[in-house]
Coordinates of C-alpha atoms in Angstrom, one line a residue:
M1 CA 6.4 -213.3 226.1
S2 CA 8.5 -212.0 229.0
Q3 CA 11.3 -210.7 226.9
Q4 CA 11.1 -208.1 224.1
E5 CA 11.7 -209.3 220.6
P6 CA 15.0 -208.1 219.1
I7 CA 14.9 -205.2 216.8
K8 CA 15.5 -206.4 213.2
L9 CA 15.6 -203.0 211.4
I10 CA 17.0 -199.7 212.5
P11 CA 14.0 -197.2 212.7
R12 CA 14.6 -194.5 210.1
N13 CA 11.5 -192.4 210.5
V14 CA 9.0 -191.3 213.1
A15 CA 6.5 -193.9 212.0
A16 CA 9.0 -196.6 213.1
L17 CA 8.9 -195.3 216.7
R18 CA 6.0 -196.6 218.7
R19 CA 5.2 -195.9 222.4
G20 CA 3.4 -198.6 224.3
Q21 CA 3.8 -201.0 227.2
G22 CA 7.3 -202.4 227.2
P23 CA 10.2 -203.2 229.5
Q24 CA 12.3 -200.2 228.6
N25 CA 10.8 -197.2 230.4
G26 CA 7.4 -197.8 228.7
T27 CA 8.9 -197.5 225.2
R28 CA 8.7 -200.2 222.6
L29 CA 10.6 -200.0 219.3
V30 CA 9.2 -201.8 216.3
A31 CA 10.7 -202.6 212.9
G32 CA 11.0 -199.7 210.6
N33 CA 9.7 -199.4 207.1
P34 CA 11.9 -200.7 204.2
V35 CA 13.9 -198.0 202.4
S36 CA 11.6 -198.2 199.4
T37 CA 8.7 -196.8 201.4
R38 CA 10.5 -193.7 202.6
L39 CA 9.3 -190.5 201.0
E40 CA 12.7 -189.5 199.5
A41 CA 13.0 -193.0 198.0
G42 CA 9.8 -192.6 195.9
V43 CA 9.9 -192.1 192.2
G44 CA 9.5 -188.3 191.6
N45 CA 6.4 -188.9 189.5
C46 CA 2.9 -187.5 190.0
F47 CA 0.8 -190.2 188.3
P48 CA -0.9 -193.0 190.2
G49 CA 0.8 -196.3 190.1
L50 CA 4.0 -195.6 192.0
E51 CA 4.9 -195.7 195.7
C52 CA 2.9 -192.6 196.4
D53 CA 0.8 -190.0 194.6
L54 CA 2.7 -186.8 195.2
R55 CA -0.3 -184.7 194.0
N56 CA -1.9 -185.6 197.4
L57 CA 0.7 -183.5 199.3
E58 CA -0.7 -180.3 197.7
R59 CA -4.2 -181.1 199.0
R60 CA -3.2 -179.6 202.3
F61 CA -0.8 -176.8 201.3
F62 CA -2.8 -174.2 203.3
P63 CA -3.5 -174.3 207.1
F64 CA -6.7 -176.0 208.1
L65 CA -7.9 -176.4 204.4
E66 CA -8.1 -179.5 202.2
V67 CA -8.5 -178.8 198.5
D68 CA -9.0 -180.7 195.2
I69 CA -7.1 -179.5 192.2
E70 CA -9.4 -180.1 189.2
G71 CA -7.8 -179.8 185.8
D72 CA -5.3 -176.9 185.3
T73 CA -7.3 -173.9 186.5
T74 CA -9.6 -175.0 189.3
I75 CA -8.9 -175.3 193.0
R76 CA -11.9 -176.4 195.0
V77 CA -12.1 -176.4 198.8
V78 CA -13.4 -179.8 200.0
S79 CA -13.0 -179.7 203.8
V80 CA -12.0 -177.6 206.8
D81 CA -10.0 -179.1 209.7
T82 CA -12.5 -178.0 212.3
P83 CA -10.8 -179.6 215.3
G84 CA -7.5 -178.1 214.4
L85 CA -9.2 -174.8 213.9
Q86 CA -10.8 -174.9 217.3
S87 CA -7.5 -175.8 218.9
A88 CA -5.8 -172.8 217.3
V89 CA -8.6 -170.5 218.4
S90 CA -8.5 -171.7 222.0
G91 CA -4.8 -171.4 222.1
G92 CA -4.9 -167.8 220.9
Q93 CA -3.0 -168.6 217.7
M94 CA -5.7 -167.3 215.3
P95 CA -7.6 -164.0 215.3
A96 CA -11.4 -164.3 215.7
G97 CA -12.1 -162.7 212.3
T98 CA -10.0 -165.3 210.5
A99 CA -11.7 -168.1 212.4
T100 CA -15.0 -166.7 211.3
V101 CA -14.0 -167.1 207.6
Y102 CA -13.0 -170.7 208.2
Q103 CA -16.2 -171.4 210.0
Q104 CA -18.3 -169.9 207.2
I105 CA -16.6 -172.0 204.6
A106 CA -17.0 -175.1 206.8
G107 CA -20.7 -174.4 207.2
D108 CA -21.2 -173.9 203.5
L109 CA -19.4 -177.1 202.6
A110 CA -21.7 -179.0 205.0
A111 CA -24.6 -177.5 203.1
S112 CA -23.1 -178.5 199.7
R113 CA -22.2 -175.0 198.8
S114 CA -18.9 -174.8 197.0
W115 CA -15.9 -172.5 197.6
R116 CA -13.0 -172.1 195.1
V117 CA -9.6 -170.6 195.4
T118 CA -9.5 -168.0 192.7
Q119 CA -6.3 -166.1 193.5
I120 CA -3.0 -166.9 195.2
R121 CA -0.3 -164.4 196.3
G122 CA 2.9 -165.8 197.6
T123 CA 6.5 -166.7 196.9
F124 CA 6.6 -169.2 194.0
G125 CA 10.1 -170.5 194.3
P126 CA 12.3 -169.4 191.4
L127 CA 9.4 -167.5 189.9
G128 CA 9.5 -165.1 192.9
V129 CA 6.7 -163.2 194.6
Q130 CA 3.6 -163.1 192.4
T131 CA -0.2 -162.7 192.6
L132 CA -1.8 -165.4 190.4
V133 CA -5.3 -165.6 189.1
V134 CA -5.9 -169.3 189.0
A135 CA -8.2 -169.3 186.0
N136 CA -5.5 -167.5 183.9
L137 CA -2.8 -170.2 184.3
A138 CA -1.9 -172.0 181.1
L139 CA 0.9 -173.1 178.9
P140 CA 3.3 -172.1 177.6
S141 CA 5.3 -171.2 180.8
T142 CA 8.6 -169.9 179.5
G143 CA 10.9 -166.8 179.7
P144 CA 11.1 -164.0 182.2
N145 CA 8.1 -163.2 184.4
R146 CA 6.5 -166.4 183.4
L147 CA 3.5 -167.8 185.3
P148 CA 3.2 -171.5 186.5
P149 CA 1.6 -173.6 183.8
D150 CA -1.3 -174.9 186.0
A151 CA -2.8 -174.8 189.4
W152 CA -1.0 -177.8 190.8
T153 CA 2.4 -176.5 189.7
A154 CA 1.7 -173.1 191.2
I155 CA 0.9 -174.7 194.6
R156 CA 3.9 -177.0 194.3
L157 CA 6.2 -174.0 193.8
L158 CA 5.1 -172.1 196.9
T159 CA 8.1 -171.9 199.3
E160 CA 7.6 -173.8 202.5
G161 CA 7.0 -171.5 205.5
T162 CA 6.4 -168.4 203.5
E163 CA 3.2 -166.3 203.8
V164 CA 0.4 -167.2 201.4
Q165 CA -2.7 -165.1 200.7
L166 CA -5.7 -166.8 199.3
T167 CA -8.8 -165.2 197.7
L168 CA -11.8 -167.6 197.9
K169 CA -15.1 -167.2 196.2
R170 CA -18.6 -168.7 196.3
G171 CA -20.8 -167.1 193.7
N172 CA -20.4 -163.3 194.2
M173 CA -19.1 -163.7 197.7
S174 CA -15.4 -163.3 198.3
R175 CA -13.2 -164.0 201.3
T176 CA -9.4 -163.7 202.0
L177 CA -7.3 -165.9 204.2
V178 CA -3.6 -165.5 205.1
G179 CA -1.3 -168.2 206.4
N180 CA 2.1 -169.9 206.0
R181 CA 2.7 -172.5 203.3
A182 CA 2.3 -175.8 205.2
R183 CA 5.3 -178.1 205.9
Y184 CA 5.0 -181.7 204.6
L185 CA 7.4 -183.2 207.2
D186 CA 7.8 -182.8 210.9
D187 CA 11.2 -182.4 212.7
N188 CA 11.6 -186.2 212.8
G189 CA 11.3 -186.6 209.0
G190 CA 7.9 -188.1 209.2
L191 CA 4.8 -186.9 207.4
A192 CA 3.1 -184.0 209.2
K193 CA 0.1 -184.8 211.4
M194 CA -2.3 -183.1 209.0
F195 CA -2.0 -186.0 206.6
L196 CA -4.3 -188.9 207.4
P197 CA -3.1 -192.5 207.3
G198 CA -3.1 -193.8 203.7
E199 CA -3.8 -190.3 202.2
L200 CA -0.7 -190.3 200.0
T201 CA -1.6 -193.7 198.4
Q202 CA -5.4 -193.3 198.2
S203 CA -5.3 -192.6 194.5
L204 CA -2.9 -195.3 193.5
C205 CA -3.8 -198.2 191.2
S206 CA -4.5 -201.5 192.9
P207 CA -2.0 -204.2 192.1
W208 CA -3.2 -207.4 190.5
T209 CA -6.5 -205.9 189.4
H210 CA -7.2 -204.1 186.1
D211 CA -7.5 -200.7 187.9
F212 CA -4.2 -199.9 186.3
R213 CA -6.0 -199.7 182.9
D214 CA -6.8 -196.1 183.6
C215 CA -3.5 -195.4 185.4
G216 CA -1.3 -192.5 184.1
C217 CA 1.8 -194.6 184.1
F218 CA 2.3 -198.2 182.9
Y219 CA 1.7 -201.3 184.9
W220 CA 3.9 -201.3 187.9
A221 CA 5.3 -199.5 190.9
S222 CA 9.0 -199.0 190.6
N223 CA 9.9 -202.3 192.5
H224 CA 8.4 -204.1 189.5
P225 CA 10.7 -203.9 186.6
D226 CA 9.9 -203.1 183.0
I227 CA 13.2 -204.7 181.8
A228 CA 15.6 -207.2 183.3
L229 CA 18.4 -209.5 182.4
P230 CA 17.0 -212.8 180.9
P231 CA 17.0 -216.1 182.8
L232 CA 20.1 -218.1 182.2
P233 CA 19.7 -221.3 180.1
T234 CA 21.6 -224.4 181.2
P235 CA 24.4 -224.3 180.2
A236 CA 24.6 -220.6 179.8
P237 CA 25.8 -219.6 176.3
N238 CA 28.7 -217.2 176.1
V239 CA 26.9 -214.5 174.0
P240 CA 26.3 -210.8 174.7
E241 CA 22.5 -211.4 174.8
V242 CA 22.9 -213.1 178.1
N243 CA 23.8 -209.7 179.6
T244 CA 21.4 -207.6 177.6
D245 CA 18.1 -206.4 179.1
V246 CA 14.9 -208.0 177.8
V247 CA 11.2 -207.1 178.3
W248 CA 10.1 -208.5 181.7
E249 CA 6.3 -208.6 180.9
R250 CA 6.8 -210.3 177.5
A251 CA 4.0 -212.5 176.3
N252 CA 6.3 -215.2 175.0
R253 CA 7.5 -217.1 178.1
N254 CA 9.6 -219.7 176.1
L255 CA 12.6 -220.7 178.1
S256 CA 14.4 -222.7 175.4
T257 CA 15.8 -219.6 173.7
L258 CA 16.9 -216.2 174.8
P259 CA 14.3 -213.4 174.4
P260 CA 15.2 -210.6 172.1
P261 CA 16.8 -207.4 173.6
A262 CA 14.4 -204.8 174.8
T263 CA 15.9 -202.0 172.6
S264 CA 14.3 -199.5 170.3
N265 CA 16.7 -200.4 167.6
D266 CA 15.7 -204.0 167.4
P267 CA 16.3 -205.2 163.8
N268 CA 12.6 -206.1 163.3
G269 CA 11.4 -202.8 164.8
A270 CA 8.7 -202.1 167.3
G271 CA 6.4 -204.5 165.5
N272 CA 8.4 -207.6 166.4
P273 CA 5.9 -210.1 167.9
E274 CA 8.7 -211.4 170.2
L275 CA 8.6 -208.0 172.0
A276 CA 4.8 -208.2 172.6
E277 CA 3.8 -207.8 176.2
L278 CA 1.0 -209.3 178.2
V279 CA -2.1 -207.3 177.8
Y280 CA -4.2 -206.0 180.7
Y281 CA -6.4 -209.0 181.4
Q282 CA -3.6 -211.4 180.9
I283 CA -1.8 -209.8 183.7
N284 CA -4.7 -210.7 185.9
T285 CA -4.8 -214.3 184.9
E286 CA -1.1 -215.0 184.2
W287 CA 0.8 -212.8 186.6
Q288 CA 2.3 -215.9 188.2
A289 CA 4.2 -216.6 185.0
L290 CA 6.3 -213.5 185.5
N291 CA 9.7 -214.4 186.8
F292 CA 11.2 -213.1 190.1
V293 CA 14.1 -210.7 189.5
V294 CA 17.1 -210.9 191.8
E295 CA 20.2 -208.8 191.4
G296 CA 18.8 -207.6 188.1
R297 CA 18.3 -211.0 186.5
E298 CA 15.2 -213.2 186.1
I299 CA 15.4 -216.5 187.9
V300 CA 13.3 -219.6 187.2
G301 CA 14.7 -221.9 189.9
P302 CA 15.8 -221.7 193.5
Y303 CA 18.0 -218.7 194.1
Q304 CA 21.6 -219.5 194.9
P305 CA 23.3 -216.4 196.5
G306 CA 26.9 -215.8 195.6
V307 CA 29.5 -216.4 198.2
F308 CA 30.5 -213.1 199.8
A309 CA 34.3 -213.1 200.1
A310 CA 36.2 -210.2 201.7
D311 CA 39.0 -210.0 204.3
K312 CA 37.8 -209.3 207.8
F313 CA 39.5 -206.7 209.9
A314 CA 41.5 -208.4 212.7
T315 CA 39.8 -206.7 215.6
K316 CA 36.8 -204.7 216.5
E317 CA 39.0 -201.7 217.1
E318 CA 40.3 -201.9 213.5
L319 CA 36.7 -202.1 212.3
L320 CA 35.8 -198.9 214.2
T321 CA 38.9 -197.2 212.7
N322 CA 37.9 -198.1 209.2
L323 CA 34.3 -197.1 209.7
R324 CA 35.5 -193.6 210.8
Y325 CA 37.7 -193.5 207.7
A326 CA 34.7 -194.6 205.6
A327 CA 32.7 -191.6 207.0
G328 CA 35.6 -189.4 206.1
V329 CA 35.5 -190.7 202.5
E330 CA 31.8 -189.9 202.3
L331 CA 32.5 -186.3 203.3
A332 CA 35.5 -186.0 201.0
V333 CA 33.6 -187.2 197.9
I334 CA 30.7 -184.8 198.8
H335 CA 33.3 -182.0 198.5
E336 CA 34.5 -183.3 195.1
Y337 CA 31.0 -183.9 193.7
L338 CA 29.7 -180.5 194.7
A339 CA 32.8 -178.8 193.2
A340 CA 32.1 -180.6 190.0
A341 CA 28.4 -179.9 190.0
Y342 CA 28.9 -176.1 190.5
S343 CA 31.6 -176.0 187.9
L344 CA 28.9 -176.8 185.2
K345 CA 27.4 -173.8 183.5
A346 CA 24.0 -172.6 184.7
T347 CA 23.4 -170.2 181.9
R348 CA 24.6 -169.6 178.3
I349 CA 24.8 -173.2 177.6
P350 CA 24.7 -174.1 173.8
P351 CA 21.2 -175.4 173.0
A352 CA 22.6 -178.7 171.8
A353 CA 24.2 -179.3 175.2
N354 CA 21.6 -177.8 177.5
D355 CA 19.7 -180.9 178.4
D356 CA 22.8 -183.0 179.0
V357 CA 24.4 -180.3 181.2
V358 CA 21.2 -179.8 183.2
A359 CA 20.8 -183.5 183.8
A360 CA 24.5 -183.9 184.7
R361 CA 24.3 -181.1 187.3
A362 CA 21.1 -182.5 188.8
E363 CA 22.6 -186.0 189.1
L364 CA 25.8 -184.8 190.7
I365 CA 23.7 -182.9 193.3
R366 CA 21.6 -186.0 193.9
I367 CA 24.6 -188.2 194.4
A368 CA 26.1 -185.7 196.8
A369 CA 22.9 -185.8 198.8
S370 CA 23.0 -189.6 198.8
E371 CA 26.5 -189.5 200.2
M372 CA 25.1 -187.4 203.1
R373 CA 22.7 -190.3 203.9
H374 CA 25.7 -192.7 203.8
L375 CA 27.5 -190.4 206.2
R376 CA 24.6 -190.7 208.6
A377 CA 24.3 -194.5 208.1
V378 CA 28.0 -195.0 208.9
N379 CA 27.5 -192.9 212.1
D380 CA 24.5 -195.0 213.0
V381 CA 26.6 -198.2 212.8
L382 CA 29.4 -196.6 214.7
H383 CA 27.0 -195.4 217.4
A384 CA 25.6 -198.9 217.8
L385 CA 29.1 -200.4 218.1
T386 CA 30.4 -197.8 220.6
V387 CA 30.5 -198.6 224.3
G388 CA 30.2 -195.5 226.3
K389 CA 30.1 -191.9 225.0
F390 CA 29.9 -191.7 221.2
T391 CA 31.9 -189.2 219.2
P392 CA 30.5 -188.7 215.7
A393 CA 32.7 -189.3 212.7
L394 CA 32.8 -186.0 210.8
R395 CA 36.5 -185.7 209.8
V396 CA 37.2 -185.3 206.1
A397 CA 39.5 -187.9 204.4
V398 CA 42.6 -186.4 202.8
R399 CA 43.0 -189.4 200.5
V400 CA 40.4 -191.7 199.0
P401 CA 40.9 -195.2 197.4
A402 CA 42.1 -195.1 193.8
A403 CA 43.2 -197.4 191.1
G404 CA 46.9 -197.6 190.3
P405 CA 50.1 -197.5 192.4
G406 CA 49.6 -196.9 196.1
G407 CA 45.9 -197.5 196.0
F408 CA 45.0 -193.9 197.1
R409 CA 44.8 -190.4 195.6
N410 CA 44.6 -187.0 197.2
V411 CA 41.1 -185.5 197.6
E412 CA 41.0 -182.8 194.9
P413 CA 37.8 -180.7 194.5
R414 CA 37.9 -179.6 190.8
A415 CA 35.8 -178.9 187.8
A416 CA 33.8 -181.7 186.1
T417 CA 36.5 -182.4 183.5
P418 CA 36.6 -185.7 181.7
Q419 CA 39.4 -186.9 184.0
A420 CA 37.4 -185.9 187.1
I421 CA 34.3 -187.8 185.9
Q422 CA 36.5 -190.9 185.2
D423 CA 38.0 -190.7 188.7
F424 CA 34.5 -190.6 190.1
I425 CA 33.6 -193.7 188.0
D426 CA 36.6 -195.5 189.3
L427 CA 35.9 -194.6 192.9
E428 CA 32.4 -195.9 192.8
R429 CA 33.1 -199.0 190.7
P430 CA 31.5 -202.0 192.5
S431 CA 33.8 -204.3 194.5
V432 CA 36.9 -202.3 193.8
L433 CA 37.6 -199.0 195.6
V434 CA 35.0 -197.6 198.1
D435 CA 32.9 -200.7 197.6
G436 CA 35.9 -202.8 198.5
L437 CA 36.3 -200.9 201.8
Y438 CA 32.7 -201.5 202.7
S439 CA 33.1 -205.2 201.6
R440 CA 35.6 -205.6 204.4
I441 CA 33.4 -203.7 206.9
L442 CA 30.5 -205.9 206.0
A443 CA 32.5 -209.1 206.3
T444 CA 33.7 -208.0 209.7
L445 CA 30.2 -207.2 210.8
E446 CA 29.3 -210.8 210.1
R447 CA 31.4 -211.5 213.1
D448 CA 31.1 -208.3 215.3
G449 CA 27.8 -206.7 214.3
S450 CA 24.1 -207.2 214.2
A451 CA 21.7 -207.9 211.3
E452 CA 20.6 -204.3 211.1
M453 CA 24.2 -203.1 210.9
R454 CA 24.9 -205.4 208.0
Q455 CA 21.7 -204.3 206.2
T456 CA 22.8 -200.7 206.6
I457 CA 26.2 -201.4 205.0
R458 CA 24.6 -203.4 202.2
S459 CA 22.3 -200.5 201.4
I460 CA 25.3 -198.2 201.1
M461 CA 27.0 -200.7 198.8
A462 CA 23.9 -201.0 196.6
E463 CA 23.6 -197.2 196.3
G464 CA 27.2 -197.1 195.4
E465 CA 26.5 -199.3 192.4
N466 CA 23.8 -196.8 191.4
H467 CA 26.3 -194.0 191.7
F468 CA 28.7 -195.9 189.4
E469 CA 26.0 -196.3 186.8
T470 CA 25.0 -192.7 187.0
F471 CA 28.5 -191.4 186.7
S472 CA 28.8 -193.6 183.6
F473 CA 25.7 -191.8 182.2
I474 CA 27.1 -188.4 183.1
Q475 CA 30.3 -189.3 181.2
E476 CA 28.3 -190.3 178.2
W477 CA 26.2 -187.1 178.3
L478 CA 29.1 -184.7 178.7
N479 CA 31.4 -186.5 176.3
R480 CA 29.1 -185.5 173.5
H481 CA 30.2 -181.9 173.9
S482 CA 33.4 -179.9 174.2
P483 CA 34.3 -179.0 177.8
N484 CA 34.1 -175.3 176.8
D485 CA 30.3 -175.9 176.1
Y486 CA 29.5 -177.1 179.6
L487 CA 32.2 -175.9 182.1
R488 CA 32.5 -172.5 183.6
G489 CA 36.2 -173.0 183.3
S490 CA 38.5 -176.1 183.2
N491 CA 41.0 -174.5 185.6
L492 CA 38.8 -172.9 188.2
T493 CA 40.5 -171.9 191.4
T494 CA 39.3 -171.3 194.9
P495 CA 38.5 -167.6 195.9
P496 CA 41.4 -165.5 197.2
S497 CA 41.9 -164.9 200.9
G498 CA 39.3 -162.6 202.3
N499 CA 36.6 -163.3 199.7
A500 CA 33.3 -162.6 201.3
R501 CA 31.3 -165.2 199.3
H502 CA 33.9 -167.9 200.2
A503 CA 33.8 -166.9 203.8
T504 CA 30.0 -167.2 203.9
L505 CA 30.2 -170.7 202.4
Q506 CA 32.7 -171.8 205.0
Q507 CA 30.6 -170.4 207.9
R508 CA 27.5 -172.2 206.7
Y509 CA 29.5 -175.4 206.2
R510 CA 30.9 -175.1 209.8
D511 CA 27.4 -174.5 211.2
L512 CA 26.2 -177.6 209.3
L513 CA 28.9 -179.8 210.9
E514 CA 28.1 -178.4 214.3
R515 CA 24.4 -179.4 213.9
L516 CA 25.3 -182.8 212.6
F517 CA 27.7 -183.4 215.5
S518 CA 25.0 -182.5 218.0
G519 CA 22.4 -184.6 216.2
Y520 CA 24.6 -187.7 215.7
T521 CA 25.8 -187.5 219.3
L522 CA 22.2 -187.6 220.6
G523 CA 21.0 -190.2 218.1
I524 CA 17.4 -190.8 217.0
P525 CA 14.9 -189.6 218.2
A526 CA 16.6 -187.1 220.5
G527 CA 18.8 -185.7 217.8
A528 CA 16.2 -185.5 215.1
G529 CA 15.7 -181.7 215.5
D530 CA 19.4 -181.0 214.9
I531 CA 19.6 -183.4 212.0
N532 CA 16.5 -181.8 210.4
T533 CA 18.0 -178.3 210.9
A534 CA 21.2 -179.5 209.3
R535 CA 19.3 -180.9 206.3
N536 CA 17.4 -177.6 205.8
A537 CA 20.7 -175.7 206.1
M538 CA 21.9 -177.3 202.9
L539 CA 19.1 -175.9 200.8
G540 CA 17.9 -172.6 199.4
N541 CA 19.5 -169.2 199.1
A542 CA 20.1 -169.0 202.8
G543 CA 21.8 -172.4 202.9
I544 CA 24.9 -174.0 201.5
A545 CA 23.3 -174.3 198.1
G546 CA 22.9 -170.5 197.9
A547 CA 26.4 -169.8 199.1
A548 CA 27.9 -172.3 196.7
G549 CA 26.0 -170.9 193.8
A550 CA 27.2 -167.4 194.7
V551 CA 30.9 -168.6 194.7
A552 CA 30.4 -170.3 191.4
D553 CA 28.6 -167.3 189.8
A554 CA 31.7 -165.2 190.7
G555 CA 33.8 -167.6 188.6
F556 CA 35.5 -169.5 191.4
L557 CA 35.7 -173.2 192.4
V558 CA 33.3 -174.3 195.2
A559 CA 35.6 -175.8 197.9
F560 CA 35.6 -176.2 201.6
D561 CA 38.6 -175.3 203.8
R562 CA 40.2 -177.7 206.2
I563 CA 39.1 -177.2 209.8
A564 CA 41.5 -177.4 212.7
D565 CA 38.8 -178.4 215.2
P566 CA 39.7 -182.0 216.2
R567 CA 36.1 -183.0 215.7
F568 CA 36.3 -182.0 212.0
A569 CA 40.0 -182.2 211.3
P570 CA 41.3 -184.2 208.2
I571 CA 41.7 -187.9 208.6
D572 CA 44.0 -190.2 206.6
H573 CA 43.4 -193.8 205.7
P574 CA 44.3 -196.4 208.3

């Protein structure tokens, strides 16, 4: 073909950028991976059977070594990256004595002589700097000065980039190696070069075979459901069971009646034969009987998509204005969600409330991080629509959509009171507030945008529905307890003028915005370094997380000051 195929997906990671023979300066872009294959989209589980086996990351935690973690108390060296080692030596990046140790281990492995890691000294995340004897690790792991419960957890806790000292033994022979904890990702957000293609999935179960009989999870990766809404009979009865989840892998495939709900409080109990699932070998022979699930419901006939109806903006300029406001809303809700998250107690939580409070805090932080991805996605769409020099959208909305008179409310960082959580639920409710704004943007992109732009906005809307559901869960968890049990205070205030902890938080926030502005201006891949630096600046004691925690621990509300810089100044709704 004489003309390059159009790009159908926006590349989201380094694996989606390929260099080859092409008409545009020798660079050819190819379609990126779907969102479900990105590392951060994977289920945080370390058993085979999911998108990736996260245990494989720790196989390469130390420079130039690959290890196997056997059981809870054995770390065995299985290979040495000899080419990488030779490159480091020739580049003057490794002392000769250290290289000799690596070479001895490599020679012994080639001769089937085994080396084990017997001791690790390093910074183990929240457990601090420790020297661990691997053979002594065991449960329980609780209380002050506790040790990690097993070898894998110990390696997992090692702080990225910090110095690690290993003691390795073969029989009575002992050697020591010192190096920095390896990074999993490069500056572009892709897996580091030390990982071989397919390495993260090499221990997964194989779909449509009975390998999953020995899997540590259940049957499916996360894009195969365990439960779903039942197929609708014709005509559909007006009963609650129509909108109640059922067992997707059920053995009874009868379509004439609605399956029983997939609930633990089923009147017939767990022994109800109607809840029986296909057994292992039935999956192999009868998988085709399982129904497709679209929009959360099983379908047994041709899919009929609903009609998407939303008012288009009159002009492209109006679309751009509303996209910039949408970015401002994303930043504004991040402020509100972080204030709520850090208002929850971190210590001295009544035992009956502890799990609910810990879960609520974690989910609030997760949603805030998701909104950061939305901020980038909106800027990606704006960048693609902009003719000429692009100015990133990093101004914080002063008002966000709200139910009731006027349709907007002032942005108000506050504690996670019942009213605040209800406001968050209302804001994220599908097809009403924020979702309604994106509905209009999506409808206009049908006219003024490309397929990848529309897909980006659809992804934001889909995640917004997840946020709505999660806030509903948070409301349920916290409503079981008195606010005094889970809040640091219901009337928290921002620190007074001149407060050093508040000033540190504001400076780190400003630095973050500067990095994002630079990275978004350059775009991907040129801006990847700045965006990665900004992402890292959010985490750890030296990042925004540490500064926010310090403010909260002092008894104040975590809030961000308005910035006069026109690039970051407040923005109101159009």
